[in-house]
Coordinates of C-alpha atoms in Angstrom, one line a residue:
M1 CA 0.0 0.0 0.0
L2 CA 1.3 3.4 -0.9
R3 CA 2.6 5.1 2.2
T4 CA 1.9 8.8 2.6
I5 CA 3.3 9.9 5.9
L6 CA 2.4 12.9 7.9
L7 CA 5.4 13.1 10.2
M8 CA 4.3 15.6 12.8
S9 CA 3.0 13.0 15.3
F10 CA 5.9 10.7 14.5
L11 CA 8.4 13.4 15.3
M12 CA 6.6 14.5 18.5
T13 CA 6.7 10.9 19.6
A14 CA 10.3 10.5 18.7
C15 CA 11.2 13.5 20.8
M16 CA 9.8 12.1 24.1
A17 CA 12.4 11.5 26.8
S18 CA 11.4 7.9 27.5
P19 CA 12.2 4.9 25.3
D20 CA 9.8 4.2 22.5
V21 CA 7.8 0.9 22.1
T22 CA 10.7 -0.7 20.2
G23 CA 13.0 -0.2 23.2
R24 CA 15.4 2.0 21.2
P25 CA 17.1 4.9 23.1
M26 CA 15.5 8.2 22.7
P27 CA 17.3 11.4 21.7
R28 CA 20.2 12.6 23.9
Y29 CA 18.9 16.1 24.1
A30 CA 15.2 15.7 24.9
E31 CA 15.6 18.1 27.9
F32 CA 16.2 20.9 25.4
E33 CA 12.9 20.4 23.7
G34 CA 10.1 23.0 23.8
V35 CA 8.9 26.3 22.6
Y36 CA 10.9 29.4 23.5
S37 CA 9.4 32.9 23.3
A38 CA 10.9 36.3 22.7
G39 CA 7.6 38.1 22.9
P40 CA 4.0 37.5 21.9
L41 CA 4.7 37.1 18.2
A42 CA 8.1 35.4 18.2
V43 CA 8.7 31.8 19.1
T44 CA 11.5 29.3 18.4
E45 CA 10.7 25.6 18.4
V46 CA 13.3 23.1 19.5
R47 CA 13.0 19.3 18.9
A48 CA 15.5 16.6 19.6
R49 CA 16.4 13.7 17.4
D50 CA 19.3 11.3 17.8
T51 CA 22.4 13.3 18.6
Y52 CA 21.0 16.6 17.2
V53 CA 18.7 19.4 18.2
A54 CA 16.4 20.7 15.5
V55 CA 15.8 24.4 15.8
R56 CA 13.2 26.4 13.9
P57 CA 13.7 30.2 14.5
P58 CA 10.7 32.6 13.9
E59 CA 9.4 32.6 10.3
W60 CA 11.7 29.8 9.1
G61 CA 10.1 27.3 6.8
G62 CA 12.9 24.8 7.5
R63 CA 14.1 23.1 10.6
P64 CA 17.9 22.8 10.5
Y65 CA 19.8 20.4 12.8
F66 CA 22.5 21.5 15.2
A67 CA 25.2 19.4 16.9
E68 CA 26.8 20.2 20.3
T69 CA 30.2 21.6 19.9
A70 CA 30.6 22.9 23.5
E71 CA 28.5 22.6 26.7
N72 CA 25.0 23.9 25.7
R73 CA 26.3 25.3 22.4
F74 CA 25.2 23.8 19.2
T75 CA 26.3 24.7 15.7
M76 CA 24.5 24.0 12.4
A77 CA 25.3 20.5 11.1
L78 CA 22.5 19.8 8.6
P79 CA 21.6 20.4 5.8
H80 CA 25.2 21.6 5.8
V81 CA 27.9 22.5 8.3
D82 CA 28.0 26.2 9.1
E83 CA 29.9 27.1 12.2
A84 CA 28.8 30.8 12.0
R85 CA 25.3 29.7 12.9
W86 CA 24.8 28.5 16.4
V87 CA 22.4 28.2 19.3
D88 CA 23.3 28.7 23.0
F89 CA 21.1 27.3 25.7
Q90 CA 21.0 28.8 29.2
T91 CA 20.3 26.9 32.4
D92 CA 19.1 27.9 35.9
D93 CA 20.9 27.0 39.2
T94 CA 19.6 23.4 39.0
G95 CA 20.9 22.9 35.5
R96 CA 17.4 23.0 33.9
I97 CA 17.2 24.5 30.4
I98 CA 15.4 27.8 30.6
A99 CA 16.3 30.0 27.6
L100 CA 18.2 30.2 24.3
T101 CA 19.9 32.7 22.1
F102 CA 21.1 32.2 18.5
Q103 CA 23.3 33.8 16.0
D104 CA 23.0 34.4 12.2
L105 CA 19.5 32.7 12.0
H106 CA 17.2 35.7 12.0
P107 CA 18.4 39.4 11.6
G108 CA 15.5 40.6 13.8
H109 CA 16.1 38.2 16.6
D110 CA 19.9 37.3 16.6
G111 CA 21.1 37.8 20.1
H112 CA 17.7 38.1 21.7
V113 CA 16.8 35.9 24.6
F114 CA 14.1 33.3 24.0
T115 CA 12.6 32.1 27.3
R116 CA 11.3 28.6 27.4
L117 CA 7.5 28.4 27.8
Q118 CA 6.4 26.2 30.8
A119 CA 3.6 23.7 30.6
G120 CA 0.3 25.5 30.0
E121 CA 2.0 28.7 29.1
E122 CA 1.0 30.1 25.7
T123 CA 1.6 33.1 23.5
P124 CA -0.3 34.1 20.3
A125 CA 2.6 32.8 18.3
S126 CA 2.7 29.5 20.2
L127 CA -1.0 29.0 19.7
F128 CA -0.7 29.7 16.0
L129 CA 2.1 27.2 15.8
Q130 CA -0.3 24.6 17.2
R131 CA -2.9 25.5 14.5
R132 CA -5.2 27.3 17.0
P133 CA -5.5 30.6 15.1
Q134 CA -8.8 31.8 16.7
E135 CA -7.3 31.5 20.2
A136 CA -4.1 33.1 19.0
A137 CA -6.1 36.1 17.6
A138 CA -8.1 36.4 20.8
M139 CA -4.9 36.5 23.0
A140 CA -3.3 39.0 20.6
L141 CA -6.2 41.3 20.7
A142 CA -6.4 41.1 24.5
D143 CA -2.8 42.4 24.7
P144 CA -2.8 46.2 25.0
D145 CA 0.8 46.4 24.0
L146 CA 0.4 44.8 20.6
A147 CA 0.0 47.4 17.9
V148 CA -2.1 46.7 14.9
D149 CA 0.9 47.1 12.6
A150 CA 2.7 44.3 14.5
L151 CA -0.3 42.0 14.0
H152 CA -0.3 42.9 10.3
D153 CA 3.4 42.2 9.9
Y154 CA 2.9 38.8 11.7
T155 CA 0.0 37.7 9.5
R156 CA 1.7 38.7 6.3
S157 CA 4.8 36.8 7.3
M158 CA 2.8 33.7 8.2
F159 CA 0.9 33.9 4.9
S160 CA 4.1 34.4 2.8
R161 CA 6.1 31.7 4.4
Y162 CA 3.7 28.9 5.3
P163 CA 1.3 28.1 2.4
S164 CA -0.3 25.1 4.2
R165 CA -1.4 27.6 6.9
T166 CA -3.3 30.0 4.7
S167 CA -6.6 28.9 6.1
D168 CA -5.2 29.5 9.6
V169 CA -4.0 33.0 8.5
L170 CA -7.5 33.8 7.3
A171 CA -9.0 32.5 10.6
F172 CA -6.6 34.7 12.5
L173 CA -7.3 37.7 10.3
V174 CA -11.1 37.7 10.5
P175 CA -11.4 38.8 14.2
V176 CA -8.4 41.1 13.9
R177 CA -10.0 42.9 10.9
E178 CA -13.2 43.2 12.9
R179 CA -11.3 45.2 15.4
F180 CA -9.4 47.2 12.8
P181 CA -11.7 47.2 9.8
D182 CA -9.9 50.2 8.0
H183 CA -6.4 48.9 8.2
S184 CA -5.3 48.7 4.6
G185 CA -2.5 46.1 5.2
L186 CA -4.9 43.7 6.9
M187 CA -7.4 44.1 4.1
A188 CA -4.6 43.4 1.6
T189 CA -3.4 40.3 3.4
E190 CA -6.9 38.9 3.6
G191 CA -7.4 39.6 -0.1
L192 CA -4.2 37.8 -1.0
A193 CA -5.1 34.9 1.3
R194 CA -8.5 34.6 -0.3
I195 CA -6.9 34.4 -3.8
A196 CA -4.6 31.6 -2.6
L197 CA -7.7 29.7 -1.3
G198 CA -9.5 30.2 -4.6
D199 CA -12.0 32.9 -3.4
R200 CA -11.2 35.5 -6.1
A201 CA -14.7 37.1 -5.8
G202 CA -14.1 37.7 -2.1
A203 CA -10.6 39.0 -2.7
H204 CA -11.3 41.7 -5.3
P205 CA -13.3 44.2 -3.1
L206 CA -10.8 43.8 -0.2
L207 CA -7.8 44.5 -2.5
Q208 CA -9.7 47.4 -4.1
A209 CA -10.4 49.0 -0.7
A210 CA -6.8 48.4 0.4
I211 CA -5.3 50.2 -2.6
S212 CA -7.8 53.0 -2.3
S213 CA -6.8 53.5 1.3
E214 CA -3.0 53.2 0.7
P215 CA -2.0 53.4 -3.0
D216 CA 1.6 52.4 -2.7
Q217 CA 1.2 48.6 -2.3
P218 CA 3.0 46.8 -5.3
D219 CA 1.7 43.4 -4.4
V220 CA -1.9 44.6 -4.2
E221 CA -1.4 46.4 -7.5
Q222 CA -0.1 43.2 -9.1
A223 CA -2.9 41.1 -7.7
L224 CA -5.6 43.5 -9.0
R225 CA -3.8 43.6 -12.4
R226 CA -3.8 39.9 -12.6
L227 CA -7.4 39.6 -11.5
D228 CA -8.5 42.1 -14.2
Q229 CA -6.1 41.0 -17.0
A230 CA -7.6 40.2 -20.4
E231 CA -6.1 38.2 -23.2
P232 CA -4.2 40.7 -25.4
G233 CA -4.6 41.1 -29.1
N234 CA -1.9 40.0 -31.6
G235 CA 1.2 42.1 -31.2
E236 CA 0.2 43.3 -27.8
G237 CA 1.5 42.3 -24.3
Y238 CA 2.9 38.8 -24.4
R239 CA 1.6 38.3 -27.9
A240 CA 4.4 40.6 -29.0
V241 CA 6.7 37.9 -27.6
L242 CA 5.0 34.6 -28.4
P243 CA 3.0 33.7 -31.5
F244 CA 0.7 31.4 -29.6
S245 CA -1.6 31.8 -26.5
L246 CA -0.3 30.9 -23.1
D247 CA -3.5 29.0 -22.4
A248 CA -2.5 26.7 -25.3
A249 CA 1.0 26.4 -24.0
F250 CA -0.2 25.3 -20.5
A251 CA -3.1 23.1 -21.5
P252 CA -2.9 19.6 -20.2
P253 CA -0.9 17.2 -22.5
T254 CA -2.8 14.8 -24.8
Q255 CA -2.0 11.1 -24.9
D256 CA -0.6 11.6 -28.5
E257 CA 1.8 14.2 -27.2
I258 CA 3.0 12.0 -24.4
E259 CA 3.6 9.1 -26.8
R260 CA 5.6 11.3 -29.1
V261 CA 7.9 12.1 -26.2
R262 CA 8.4 8.4 -25.4
Q263 CA 9.3 7.8 -29.1
D264 CA 11.7 10.7 -29.0
W265 CA 13.4 9.3 -25.9
A266 CA 13.7 5.9 -27.5
N267 CA 15.5 7.4 -30.5
R268 CA 18.1 9.5 -28.6
D269 CA 21.8 8.5 -28.7
L270 CA 23.2 9.0 -25.2
N271 CA 26.6 7.5 -25.9
P272 CA 29.5 9.7 -24.9
A273 CA 32.8 10.1 -26.9
E274 CA 36.3 11.1 -26.1
I275 CA 36.1 10.0 -22.4
H276 CA 39.1 11.0 -20.3
V277 CA 40.0 11.3 -16.6
V278 CA 41.4 14.8 -16.5
H279 CA 42.1 15.0 -12.7
N280 CA 42.1 12.7 -9.7
Y281 CA 42.7 13.1 -6.0
E282 CA 42.0 11.5 -2.7
T283 CA 39.7 12.8 0.0
E284 CA 37.9 11.6 3.2
I285 CA 34.2 12.4 3.8
S286 CA 32.2 11.4 6.9
G287 CA 34.8 8.7 7.8
H288 CA 34.9 7.2 4.3
K289 CA 38.0 7.5 2.0
Y290 CA 37.4 8.1 -1.7
E291 CA 39.4 8.4 -4.8
V292 CA 37.8 11.2 -6.9
L293 CA 38.0 11.0 -10.7
I294 CA 37.0 14.1 -12.7
V295 CA 35.7 12.6 -16.0
E296 CA 35.5 14.6 -19.2
H297 CA 33.5 13.5 -22.2
D298 CA 31.8 14.7 -25.4
F299 CA 28.1 14.6 -25.8
E300 CA 26.0 16.2 -28.5
G301 CA 28.9 18.5 -29.6
A302 CA 29.5 19.8 -26.0
R303 CA 32.1 19.0 -23.4
H304 CA 30.8 17.6 -20.2
F305 CA 32.4 16.9 -16.8
G306 CA 31.4 15.0 -13.7
A307 CA 33.0 13.6 -10.6
A308 CA 33.1 9.9 -9.7
F309 CA 33.7 9.2 -6.0
V310 CA 35.2 5.7 -5.7
P311 CA 35.5 4.2 -2.2
Q312 CA 39.1 3.2 -1.4
E313 CA 37.9 0.4 1.0
I314 CA 36.5 -1.8 -1.8
D315 CA 38.1 -4.9 -3.2
G316 CA 37.2 -5.8 -6.8
A317 CA 34.3 -5.0 -9.0
G318 CA 30.5 -5.1 -8.5
V319 CA 30.1 -2.0 -6.4
P320 CA 26.6 -0.4 -6.5
V321 CA 26.4 2.9 -8.3
V322 CA 24.4 6.0 -7.1
I323 CA 24.0 9.1 -9.3
D324 CA 23.6 12.3 -7.3
A325 CA 21.8 14.9 -9.4
R326 CA 22.1 18.5 -8.5
G327 CA 19.5 21.2 -8.3
V328 CA 19.4 24.5 -10.2
N329 CA 18.9 28.2 -9.5
P330 CA 18.4 31.2 -11.7
A331 CA 22.2 32.0 -11.6
Y332 CA 23.2 28.4 -12.5
S333 CA 25.7 28.7 -9.7
P334 CA 28.8 26.5 -9.6
M335 CA 28.7 23.2 -7.7
S336 CA 31.6 22.5 -5.3
V337 CA 32.3 18.9 -4.3
D338 CA 35.3 19.7 -2.1
D339 CA 33.3 18.5 0.9
G340 CA 31.4 15.9 -1.1
T341 CA 27.7 16.4 -1.5
Q342 CA 24.9 16.1 1.1
L343 CA 24.2 12.6 -0.1
I344 CA 27.9 11.6 0.2
R345 CA 28.1 13.0 3.7
A346 CA 24.9 11.1 4.6
L347 CA 26.5 7.9 3.4
G348 CA 28.7 8.2 6.6
W349 CA 25.7 6.7 8.4
T350 CA 26.3 3.3 6.6
Q351 CA 29.1 0.9 6.2
T352 CA 27.8 -0.1 2.8
R353 CA 30.1 1.3 0.0
F354 CA 28.7 3.0 -3.1
I355 CA 30.3 4.6 -6.1
V356 CA 28.8 8.0 -6.3
L357 CA 28.5 9.8 -9.6
V358 CA 28.0 13.6 -9.6
P359 CA 27.4 15.0 -13.1
A360 CA 28.0 18.7 -14.0
M361 CA 25.0 19.0 -16.3
N362 CA 24.9 21.0 -19.5
G363 CA 26.3 24.5 -19.0
H364 CA 27.1 24.0 -15.3
T365 CA 30.4 24.4 -13.5
L366 CA 32.0 21.8 -11.2
Q367 CA 34.6 22.9 -8.6
A368 CA 36.8 20.2 -7.1
D369 CA 40.2 20.1 -5.4
G370 CA 40.8 23.8 -6.0
R371 CA 40.1 23.4 -9.8
T372 CA 37.2 24.5 -12.0
F373 CA 35.6 22.4 -14.7
V374 CA 33.0 24.0 -17.0
S375 CA 30.6 21.9 -18.9
T376 CA 29.4 23.5 -22.2
G377 CA 25.9 23.2 -23.6
D378 CA 22.7 25.0 -22.8
P379 CA 22.0 25.3 -19.0
T380 CA 18.4 26.5 -19.7
D381 CA 17.6 23.0 -21.0
A382 CA 17.4 22.3 -17.3
W383 CA 15.2 19.3 -17.1
D384 CA 14.9 17.0 -20.1
G385 CA 18.3 18.1 -21.4
A386 CA 19.9 17.8 -18.0
T387 CA 18.5 14.2 -17.8
D388 CA 20.2 13.5 -21.2
A389 CA 23.5 14.8 -19.7
T390 CA 23.1 12.8 -16.6
L391 CA 22.5 9.5 -18.5
S392 CA 25.4 10.3 -20.8
F393 CA 27.7 10.8 -17.9
L394 CA 26.6 7.5 -16.4
N395 CA 27.6 5.8 -19.6
A396 CA 31.0 7.6 -19.6
A397 CA 31.7 6.8 -15.9
L398 CA 30.8 3.1 -16.3
Q399 CA 33.6 2.9 -19.0
I400 CA 36.1 4.6 -16.7
V401 CA 35.4 3.0 -13.3
P402 CA 35.9 -0.8 -13.6
E403 CA 34.7 -1.4 -10.0
A404 CA 31.2 -0.1 -10.9
N405 CA 28.3 -2.6 -11.2
A406 CA 26.5 -1.5 -14.3
E407 CA 23.6 -3.8 -13.4
Q408 CA 23.0 -2.0 -10.0
V409 CA 22.4 1.7 -10.5
A410 CA 20.3 4.0 -8.3
I411 CA 19.8 7.8 -8.5
F412 CA 19.2 10.5 -5.9
G413 CA 18.3 14.1 -6.4
H414 CA 17.0 17.2 -4.6
S415 CA 14.8 19.9 -6.2
R416 CA 15.6 20.0 -10.0
G417 CA 17.9 17.0 -9.4
S418 CA 14.9 15.2 -8.0
T419 CA 13.0 15.6 -11.2
V420 CA 16.1 14.4 -13.1
A421 CA 16.2 11.4 -10.8
L422 CA 12.6 10.5 -11.7
L423 CA 13.0 11.1 -15.4
A424 CA 16.3 9.1 -15.5
G425 CA 14.6 6.2 -13.7
I426 CA 11.7 6.3 -16.2
R427 CA 14.0 6.4 -19.2
D428 CA 16.9 4.0 -18.3
P429 CA 16.0 0.4 -17.3
R430 CA 19.4 0.0 -15.6
I431 CA 18.2 2.4 -12.9
D432 CA 16.1 0.4 -10.5
L433 CA 15.8 2.8 -7.5
A434 CA 15.0 6.5 -7.6
L435 CA 15.2 8.7 -4.5
S436 CA 13.6 12.1 -4.8
V437 CA 13.5 15.1 -2.5
A438 CA 11.3 18.1 -3.4
G439 CA 11.1 17.5 -7.1
P440 CA 8.6 19.1 -9.5
V441 CA 6.7 16.4 -11.4
D442 CA 4.6 18.6 -13.8
H443 CA 5.3 21.9 -15.4
F444 CA 1.8 22.6 -16.7
Q445 CA -0.3 22.9 -13.5
A446 CA 1.3 21.3 -10.5
Q447 CA 4.0 23.9 -10.4
S448 CA 1.5 26.8 -10.4
P449 CA 2.5 28.8 -7.3
T450 CA 0.9 28.4 -3.8
T451 CA -0.4 32.0 -4.1
G452 CA -3.3 31.0 -6.2
W453 CA -2.2 32.1 -9.7
T454 CA -1.7 29.9 -12.7
N455 CA 1.5 29.7 -14.7
A456 CA -0.3 31.3 -17.7
E457 CA -1.5 34.2 -15.6
I458 CA 2.0 34.8 -14.2
Q459 CA 3.6 34.8 -17.7
R460 CA 0.8 37.0 -19.1
D461 CA 1.5 39.6 -16.4
A462 CA 5.3 39.3 -16.6
M463 CA 5.2 40.0 -20.4
R464 CA 2.4 42.7 -20.3
D465 CA 5.0 45.3 -21.5
G466 CA 5.7 43.2 -24.7
Q467 CA 9.1 42.0 -23.4
P468 CA 10.2 38.5 -22.4
A469 CA 10.0 37.7 -18.7
T470 CA 13.4 38.1 -17.0
L471 CA 15.1 36.0 -14.3
G472 CA 14.6 38.8 -11.8
E473 CA 10.8 38.6 -11.8
E474 CA 8.2 35.9 -11.0
G475 CA 7.9 33.5 -13.9
G476 CA 11.3 34.4 -15.3
Q477 CA 12.9 31.0 -14.6
D478 CA 10.0 29.2 -16.3
F479 CA 10.4 31.5 -19.3
D480 CA 14.1 30.8 -19.4
H481 CA 13.6 27.1 -19.3
F482 CA 10.7 26.6 -21.6
L483 CA 9.8 29.8 -23.6
H484 CA 12.9 31.7 -24.4
R485 CA 13.7 29.5 -27.5
V486 CA 10.6 30.8 -29.1
V487 CA 12.3 34.2 -29.2
T488 CA 15.9 33.0 -29.9
E489 CA 15.3 29.9 -32.1
N490 CA 11.7 30.3 -33.4
E491 CA 10.6 27.2 -31.5
S492 CA 6.9 26.3 -32.2
L493 CA 4.1 25.7 -29.7
A494 CA 4.5 22.0 -30.3
D495 CA 8.3 22.2 -29.5
V496 CA 7.6 24.1 -26.3
R497 CA 5.0 21.6 -25.2
H498 CA 7.2 18.7 -26.1
R499 CA 10.0 20.0 -23.9
M500 CA 7.6 20.6 -21.0
I501 CA 6.1 17.1 -21.2
A502 CA 9.6 15.5 -21.4
S503 CA 10.4 17.5 -18.3
S504 CA 7.3 16.3 -16.3
P505 CA 7.7 12.7 -14.9
V506 CA 4.1 12.5 -13.7
Y507 CA 3.0 11.6 -17.3
F508 CA 5.3 8.6 -17.4
V509 CA 4.9 7.4 -13.8
N510 CA 3.9 3.9 -14.9
S511 CA 7.6 3.5 -16.0
L512 CA 9.1 4.5 -12.7
P513 CA 11.4 2.0 -10.8
E514 CA 11.0 1.6 -7.1
T515 CA 10.7 5.2 -5.9
H516 CA 10.8 7.0 -2.6
A517 CA 9.9 10.7 -2.7
Y518 CA 9.9 13.4 0.0
Y519 CA 8.1 16.7 0.0
G520 CA 7.4 19.6 2.4
A521 CA 3.8 20.8 2.7
D522 CA 5.1 24.4 3.1
D523 CA 7.4 24.3 0.1
R524 CA 6.9 27.5 -2.0
S525 CA 9.2 26.5 -4.7
V526 CA 7.7 23.0 -5.4
P527 CA 4.1 23.1 -4.2
V528 CA 2.9 20.1 -2.3
R529 CA 0.4 19.3 -5.1
N530 CA 3.4 17.8 -6.9
A531 CA 3.5 15.2 -4.1
H532 CA -0.2 14.6 -4.4
W533 CA 0.0 14.2 -8.2
L534 CA 2.9 11.8 -7.9
Q535 CA 1.1 9.8 -5.2
A536 CA -2.0 9.5 -7.4
G537 CA 0.1 8.5 -10.4
I538 CA 1.9 5.8 -8.4
A539 CA -1.3 4.4 -7.0
G540 CA -2.9 4.4 -10.5
S541 CA 0.1 2.6 -12.0
G542 CA -0.2 -0.3 -9.5
S543 CA 3.4 0.2 -8.2
E544 CA 2.3 1.4 -4.7
G545 CA 3.7 -1.8 -3.2
S546 CA 7.3 -0.8 -3.7
S547 CA 7.1 3.0 -3.8
T548 CA 6.4 5.7 -1.1
V549 CA 5.6 9.4 -0.9
T550 CA 6.4 11.1 2.4
I551 CA 5.0 14.6 3.1
F552 CA 6.4 16.6 6.0
P553 CA 3.5 18.7 7.1
D554 CA 5.3 21.8 8.4
L555 CA 8.5 22.0 6.4
S556 CA 9.6 23.7 3.2
H557 CA 11.9 23.0 0.2
D558 CA 14.7 21.4 2.2
T559 CA 12.1 19.0 3.8
D560 CA 13.8 17.3 6.8
S561 CA 17.5 17.3 6.3
L562 CA 18.0 14.4 8.7
I563 CA 15.0 12.1 8.1
A564 CA 14.8 12.4 4.3
W565 CA 18.5 11.9 3.7
R566 CA 18.9 9.2 6.4
E567 CA 15.8 7.3 5.1
S568 CA 17.3 7.6 1.6
V569 CA 20.5 6.0 2.8
T570 CA 18.4 3.2 4.4
W571 CA 16.6 2.6 1.1
L572 CA 20.0 2.4 -0.6
E573 CA 21.3 -0.1 1.9
A574 CA 18.3 -2.4 1.4
W575 CA 18.6 -2.0 -2.4
A576 CA 22.3 -2.8 -2.3
R577 CA 21.6 -6.0 -0.3
G578 CA 19.0 -6.9 -2.8
G579 CA 16.2 -6.5 -0.3

């Protein structure tokens, strides 16, 4: 049966001080757990797991993990080590934890003292954290020291950072707006929240009243513009950029279009040429020693690079292979592997040895051992093209690394890399395990933002001036990945849709290998509907017996940097053993 896990109750149980029902020891730092307050609207939540404390400062969507580096001082350990970010806990005369301070976690609260709330003690922010918004609003309104502007700033922050709590934001806002009916900011936030919840009719008069009261509100101006936007005529607005309608571009794919993508994949030649090891060095990561090979090869007229991490503790051939696919950002930033990758560091939790392949996809830069290696090619072909590059690098590495078992290949990815992992697993029968963290599965509808707008509406607004959308504005990255070739290469509507379908694994989910995917319900980059669509696709394909989709109910794009990665390593261990 397909497992969709809501982990809140699991985590709360795991953080209790007593042993669990399996008899396993509970976290070392359970005495640090609790909610810490620096005022009525600022709380920091602390949980314990294993040898870490997980700390979520005010307004954070993630919950990074911290490891103890001195008595009662913890520095960030996951998702990456950052010694500049730390949490100090204070004790009373009996040694009981009573407060904390932190550094470099929140500009508005760094250095502030957060006092631990005692049993039964609540603040408006702690009640909101527990999804008790009406009680939170009542307590806030009863506090004579809380100004209306502070309440507005709080609700706007909760709305913008936690999409799964939009209904709670609205429930908090209603009584506050009753007390302050003419506050333009509260009207604006309620209007935007109603759009996100699908109530556009209710949103419009609120936004109109807000902008009439306070004209200088760019987000309100934008929302009203989008609500009132009409399809432009030929040569006007976005039709001066694109020769076809955006509604046609983002219409659901047909079965014929999906089949044409399958046929295209089957006809592609992913064989690399001119394969060379251009650099090699030794390194130690999380207690494991590796020889690192920087592999160069030709593919489709471009030079590509990648790193192969080969464990030194192996003897002979037949070592399982794991591809680690990277994400992407608008700047196409370089990827350094000097400290490995997050997956390689996570492999320190297991004694099983894996050869890890890290491709520098088309147009990306790899940094290793003080050197820089630049893959050529088009980085904007960031999904389907990146999958081609990944599979080509796999083919190159298997020719260079004799210890690798070509019959036992898995793939892992986060964000864009997660989508590449799913697409590679669909396309290459050698890959029989795909591990996916926060990956888009559909570029037509599932990736429409959590704010309630469709992709077509965002692109229509971004190009209202008759110019292409830019990377600095909403919709710019999608334009860069899927629409810019219409301008630069005269691609047709059919070409655009073909690329979008080939970048959307949900339409091919019946070809997935064993898959384990992780998502955050408060992810603003990859909305949680991607998880629901993938879940439904797996269930419909009949492969729910071997595949899982896990949703963290209160986390964002990084999901849970301990649980998701550690479970991925557990899946890899079982797969490597053939279990």
